[in-house]
XYZ file of N, CA and C in Angstrom:
432
model
N -16.351 23.973 -6.361
C -16.065 22.739 -7.092
C -15.123 23.080 -8.263
N -14.149 22.218 -8.434
C -13.184 22.401 -9.529
C -13.016 21.105 -10.284
N -12.588 21.163 -11.537
C -12.331 19.927 -12.262
C -11.164 19.161 -11.625
N -11.277 17.876 -11.579
C -10.224 17.014 -11.012
C -8.885 17.321 -11.637
N -8.864 17.621 -12.927
C -7.623 17.910 -13.659
C -6.831 19.057 -13.027
N -7.525 20.029 -12.418
C -6.831 21.166 -11.810
C -5.880 20.735 -10.689
N -6.209 19.658 -9.995
C -5.387 19.221 -8.866
C -4.340 18.197 -9.224
N -4.361 17.687 -10.440
C -3.423 16.606 -10.782
C -2.577 16.928 -12.016
N -2.585 18.185 -12.402
C -1.912 18.597 -13.635
C -0.407 18.271 -13.643
N 0.267 18.292 -12.496
C 1.693 18.041 -12.446
C 2.110 16.587 -12.323
N 1.151 15.716 -12.108
C 1.487 14.314 -11.861
C 2.052 13.551 -13.063
N 1.591 13.757 -14.279
C 2.204 13.019 -15.376
C 3.708 13.230 -15.487
N 4.145 14.444 -15.305
C 5.585 14.724 -15.353
C 6.300 14.091 -14.165
N 5.707 14.198 -12.963
C 6.319 13.615 -11.775
C 6.477 12.108 -11.941
N 5.453 11.446 -12.473
C 5.504 9.989 -12.685
C 6.605 9.656 -13.675
N 6.671 10.385 -14.751
C 7.714 10.157 -15.763
C 9.118 10.360 -15.181
N 9.290 11.439 -14.406
C 10.594 11.756 -13.808
C 11.025 10.720 -12.767
N 10.096 10.318 -11.904
C 10.421 9.310 -10.890
C 10.758 7.988 -11.582
N 9.990 7.625 -12.582
C 10.279 6.405 -13.338
C 11.667 6.464 -13.954
N 11.976 7.553 -14.575
C 13.292 7.706 -15.208
C 14.408 7.575 -14.179
N 14.215 8.182 -12.993
C 15.267 8.114 -11.959
C 15.474 6.684 -11.446
N 14.470 5.819 -11.624
C 14.554 4.443 -11.187
C 14.848 3.485 -12.360
N 15.146 4.048 -13.531
C 15.462 3.232 -14.689
C 14.230 2.544 -15.288
N 13.066 3.163 -15.124
C 11.828 2.586 -15.615
C 11.136 3.569 -16.542
N 10.401 3.041 -17.492
C 9.601 3.864 -18.377
C 8.158 3.714 -17.925
N 7.524 4.822 -17.625
C 6.137 4.772 -17.142
C 5.401 6.041 -17.526
N 4.118 5.863 -17.825
C 3.283 7.017 -18.152
C 2.015 6.984 -17.269
N 1.507 8.157 -17.011
C 0.276 8.296 -16.227
C -0.844 8.719 -17.169
N -1.949 8.012 -17.091
C -3.151 8.366 -17.846
C -4.213 8.793 -16.838
N -4.847 9.907 -17.119
C -5.890 10.441 -16.225
C -7.238 10.293 -16.900
N -8.154 9.606 -16.227
C -9.509 9.387 -16.734
C -10.451 10.117 -15.775
N -11.394 10.845 -16.332
C -12.347 11.585 -15.500
C -11.833 12.940 -15.078
N -10.970 13.536 -15.909
C -10.357 14.820 -15.567
C -11.379 15.926 -15.354
N -12.546 15.825 -15.966
C -13.574 16.865 -15.822
C -14.456 16.672 -14.581
N -14.270 15.567 -13.848
C -15.072 15.303 -12.656
C -14.934 16.460 -11.667
N -16.029 16.969 -11.182
C -16.013 18.097 -10.241
C -15.704 17.596 -8.826
N -14.716 18.258 -8.194
C -14.269 17.879 -6.848
C -14.202 19.154 -6.006
N -14.586 19.036 -4.743
C -14.492 20.154 -3.827
C -13.045 20.654 -3.783
N -12.845 21.949 -3.832
C -11.522 22.569 -3.869
C -10.641 22.121 -2.705
N -11.181 22.092 -1.495
C -10.399 21.699 -0.316
C -9.958 20.239 -0.408
N -10.850 19.385 -0.843
C -10.502 17.971 -1.007
C -9.414 17.811 -2.055
N -9.569 18.516 -3.160
C -8.588 18.435 -4.235
C -7.186 18.845 -3.758
N -7.118 19.903 -2.958
C -5.836 20.356 -2.434
C -5.205 19.333 -1.495
N -6.035 18.596 -0.762
C -5.520 17.606 0.187
C -5.168 16.275 -0.453
N -5.421 16.107 -1.725
C -5.109 14.856 -2.402
C -3.671 14.785 -2.920
N -3.013 15.909 -3.043
C -1.698 15.944 -3.678
C -0.684 15.022 -2.996
N -0.494 15.132 -1.698
C 0.504 14.294 -1.021
C 0.159 12.803 -1.049
N -1.077 12.411 -0.719
C -1.373 10.961 -0.772
C -1.260 10.385 -2.183
N -1.707 11.121 -3.202
C -1.601 10.610 -4.561
C -0.139 10.490 -4.982
N 0.659 11.490 -4.640
C 2.085 11.426 -4.968
C 2.747 10.219 -4.329
N 2.387 9.929 -3.082
C 2.951 8.765 -2.380
C 2.530 7.470 -3.063
N 1.267 7.367 -3.443
C 0.777 6.165 -4.110
C 1.446 5.966 -5.472
N 1.654 7.062 -6.207
C 2.343 6.935 -7.500
C 3.767 6.462 -7.312
N 4.471 7.023 -6.342
C 5.858 6.612 -6.084
C 5.928 5.141 -5.726
N 5.004 4.670 -4.899
C 4.973 3.258 -4.532
C 4.688 2.381 -5.756
N 3.757 2.810 -6.580
C 3.439 2.025 -7.779
C 4.651 1.908 -8.685
N 5.394 2.990 -8.833
C 6.571 2.980 -9.709
C 7.695 2.164 -9.083
N 7.923 2.403 -7.813
C 9.040 1.741 -7.131
C 8.803 0.241 -6.935
N 7.614 -0.144 -6.502
C 7.338 -1.544 -6.159
C 6.594 -2.328 -7.214
N 5.818 -1.662 -8.056
C 4.977 -2.392 -8.987
C 5.479 -2.440 -10.413
N 5.801 -1.289 -10.946
C 6.227 -1.203 -12.336
C 7.623 -1.817 -12.469
N 7.770 -2.722 -13.398
C 9.044 -3.413 -13.618
C 9.968 -2.577 -14.507
N 11.228 -2.971 -14.550
C 12.189 -2.341 -15.479
C 11.797 -2.767 -16.903
N 12.265 -2.033 -17.896
C 11.942 -2.432 -19.288
C 12.344 -3.884 -19.596
N 13.490 -4.330 -19.108
C 13.924 -5.716 -19.360
C 12.968 -6.717 -18.714
N 12.567 -6.455 -17.481
C 11.636 -7.354 -16.785
C 10.279 -7.387 -17.497
N 9.837 -6.230 -17.964
C 8.550 -6.166 -18.640
C 8.594 -6.920 -19.967
N 9.691 -6.754 -20.704
C 9.871 -7.485 -21.971
C 9.839 -8.989 -21.724
N 10.576 -9.435 -20.672
C 10.627 -10.863 -20.339
C 9.233 -11.404 -19.962
N 8.400 -10.526 -19.422
C 7.032 -10.934 -19.044
C 6.034 -10.781 -20.185
N 6.542 -10.385 -21.371
C 5.669 -10.215 -22.524
C 4.866 -8.927 -22.504
N 5.339 -7.953 -21.779
C 4.645 -6.671 -21.665
C 5.381 -5.597 -22.465
N 4.709 -4.498 -22.702
C 5.339 -3.321 -23.284
C 6.437 -2.832 -22.345
N 7.504 -2.271 -22.880
C 8.590 -1.766 -22.061
C 8.126 -0.643 -21.131
N 7.142 0.091 -21.551
C 6.642 1.237 -20.784
C 5.455 0.797 -19.905
N 5.598 1.050 -18.619
C 4.529 0.753 -17.667
C 3.438 1.818 -17.753
N 2.293 1.479 -17.231
C 1.131 2.378 -17.299
C 0.492 2.458 -15.923
N 0.260 3.668 -15.489
C -0.518 3.938 -14.286
C -1.729 4.729 -14.712
N -2.877 4.347 -14.213
C -4.120 5.069 -14.539
C -4.690 5.669 -13.273
N -4.986 6.953 -13.329
C -5.648 7.676 -12.255
C -7.073 7.947 -12.744
N -8.032 7.426 -12.033
C -9.419 7.509 -12.491
C -10.259 8.196 -11.422
N -10.984 9.243 -11.842
C -11.896 9.958 -10.947
C -13.296 9.889 -11.518
N -14.273 9.774 -10.639
C -15.655 9.745 -11.094
C -16.618 9.859 -9.923
N -17.878 9.926 -10.241
C -18.940 9.974 -9.246
C -19.534 8.581 -9.100
N -19.654 8.133 -7.859
C -20.290 6.861 -7.569
C -21.206 7.034 -6.377
N -22.464 6.814 -6.583
C -23.479 6.930 -5.513
C -23.372 8.251 -4.764
N -23.195 9.343 -5.522
C -23.160 10.666 -4.921
C -21.846 11.020 -4.246
N -20.836 10.192 -4.404
C -19.526 10.468 -3.815
C -18.462 10.440 -4.888
N -17.355 11.107 -4.614
C -16.219 11.063 -5.522
C -15.467 9.755 -5.317
N -15.154 9.088 -6.395
C -14.354 7.864 -6.355
C -13.057 8.145 -7.082
N -11.934 7.825 -6.439
C -10.627 7.987 -7.050
C -9.927 6.647 -6.973
N -9.490 6.145 -8.134
C -8.847 4.844 -8.208
C -7.507 5.008 -8.917
N -6.532 4.215 -8.464
C -5.243 4.158 -9.110
C -5.006 2.706 -9.491
N -4.720 2.482 -10.765
C -4.458 1.158 -11.278
C -3.123 1.172 -12.000
N -2.407 0.059 -11.997
C -1.180 -0.016 -12.772
C -1.061 -1.402 -13.403
N -0.210 -1.515 -14.394
C -0.010 -2.789 -15.064
C 1.306 -3.449 -14.636
N 1.685 -3.203 -13.401
C 2.909 -3.763 -12.854
C 2.740 -5.197 -12.376
N 3.730 -5.655 -11.642
C 3.792 -7.061 -11.228
C 2.809 -7.446 -10.147
N 2.228 -6.515 -9.461
C 1.303 -6.845 -8.383
C 2.013 -7.064 -7.059
N 1.260 -7.390 -6.053
C 1.816 -7.600 -4.712
C 2.413 -9.004 -4.587
N 3.529 -9.096 -3.903
C 4.215 -10.372 -3.667
C 3.851 -10.839 -2.253
N 2.883 -11.733 -2.140
C 2.390 -12.173 -0.831
C 3.497 -12.845 -0.024
N 4.379 -13.585 -0.675
C 5.492 -14.227 0.045
C 6.414 -13.227 0.687
N 6.760 -12.203 -0.045
C 7.665 -11.156 0.482
C 6.983 -10.370 1.609
N 5.692 -10.106 1.451
C 4.954 -9.397 2.503
C 4.897 -10.247 3.763
N 4.678 -11.555 3.624
C 4.676 -12.455 4.786
C 6.030 -12.428 5.487
N 7.121 -12.500 4.708
C 8.468 -12.461 5.294
C 8.705 -11.194 6.081
N 8.333 -10.054 5.500
C 8.531 -8.765 6.173
C 7.633 -8.643 7.409
N 6.420 -9.113 7.336
C 5.507 -9.052 8.495
C 6.080 -9.886 9.637
N 6.637 -11.042 9.316
C 7.273 -11.882 10.330
C 8.500 -11.189 10.896
N 9.355 -10.658 10.048
C 10.589 -9.981 10.477
C 10.286 -8.753 11.359
N 9.185 -8.088 11.072
C 8.837 -6.878 11.847
C 7.973 -7.201 13.057
N 7.707 -8.501 13.297
C 6.954 -8.886 14.464
C 5.470 -8.555 14.400
N 4.944 -8.398 13.195
C 3.530 -8.071 13.063
C 2.638 -9.306 13.189
N 3.215 -10.479 12.970
C 2.478 -11.737 13.104
C 3.497 -12.872 13.235
N 3.077 -13.953 13.875
C 3.970 -15.105 13.975
C 3.709 -16.067 12.807
N 4.587 -17.066 12.667
C 4.487 -17.977 11.530
C 3.151 -18.716 11.479
N 2.643 -19.097 12.620
C 1.379 -19.823 12.676
C 0.232 -18.967 12.121
N 0.171 -17.731 12.575
C -0.891 -16.835 12.092
C -0.721 -16.562 10.604
N 0.510 -16.286 10.169
C 0.747 -15.983 8.754
C 0.374 -17.152 7.840
N 0.660 -18.374 8.286
C 0.368 -19.540 7.450
C -1.128 -19.764 7.297
N -1.909 -19.260 8.224
C -3.359 -19.456 8.146
C -4.065 -18.295 7.456
N -3.330 -17.259 7.094
C -3.930 -16.092 6.468
C -4.020 -16.249 4.948
N -5.106 -15.736 4.384
C -5.238 -15.707 2.918
C -4.359 -14.575 2.383
N -4.108 -14.568 1.099
C -3.322 -13.489 0.487
C -3.986 -12.140 0.727
N -5.290 -12.061 0.604
C -5.960 -10.771 0.786
C -5.789 -10.265 2.240
N -5.731 -11.168 3.190
C -5.474 -10.760 4.580
C -4.035 -10.288 4.749
N -3.112 -10.991 4.118
C -1.694 -10.616 4.182
C -1.463 -9.253 3.557
N -2.173 -8.966 2.466
C -2.006 -7.682 1.779
C -2.322 -6.499 2.672
N -3.110 -6.680 3.700
C -3.454 -5.571 4.606
C -2.240 -5.064 5.369
N -1.189 -5.878 5.486
C 0.014 -5.429 6.189
C 0.655 -4.233 5.506
N 0.469 -4.089 4.185
C 1.121 -2.982 3.497
C 0.576 -1.624 3.966
N -0.542 -1.635 4.657
C -1.137 -0.399 5.165
C -0.653 -0.062 6.568
N 0.129 -0.928 7.174
C 0.634 -0.673 8.535
C 1.673 0.429 8.501
N 1.646 1.344 9.477
C 2.629 2.429 9.495
C 4.049 1.885 9.503
N 4.880 2.412 8.627
C 6.291 2.044 8.561
C 6.560 0.748 7.841
N 5.545 0.036 7.371
C 5.751 -1.238 6.692
C 6.224 -1.013 5.276
N 7.237 -1.736 4.863
C 7.740 -1.686 3.499
C 8.416 -2.983 3.145
N 8.282 -3.407 1.911
C 9.005 -4.594 1.461
C 10.309 -4.187 0.763
N 10.559 -2.889 0.660
C 11.764 -2.401 -0.018
C 12.990 -2.690 0.871
N 14.097 -3.061 0.234
C 15.337 -3.292 0.990
C 15.999 -1.965 1.306
N 15.721 -0.923 0.519
C 16.206 0.412 0.832
C 15.158 1.413 0.365
N 15.139 2.576 1.026
C 14.155 3.594 0.712
C 14.664 4.442 -0.428
N 13.810 4.633 -1.443
C 14.197 5.447 -2.603
C 13.675 6.862 -2.422
């Protein structure tokens, strides 16, 4: 068992650098850094966490101008939280970005043939949000 912090030590810099490359200001806060995690699990978290951070920065965190217009701080915030819940490790990622755009997700799901208009119109937003987990699905117009 190792502290969670051992496996995520490089992420604050990565988040800052990715944000900067996209013209965004963003910081990563780590909560629960002392949480004990199995070494093998910790090693296998690097790629998925990095992917989730990139998506949060690219799709969620707004530019400083957009954030100002929305009444937010110019700098976005991503929180990585680790803890024990019911005898299991819980890892959560939260951000203060714009959130998911259900209309855009519906358009992309239709364009990619994942659902027809009738089905999409009867789906709740939470059902539509599940499309973001489909392999190859993206609402981005270009890959960063």
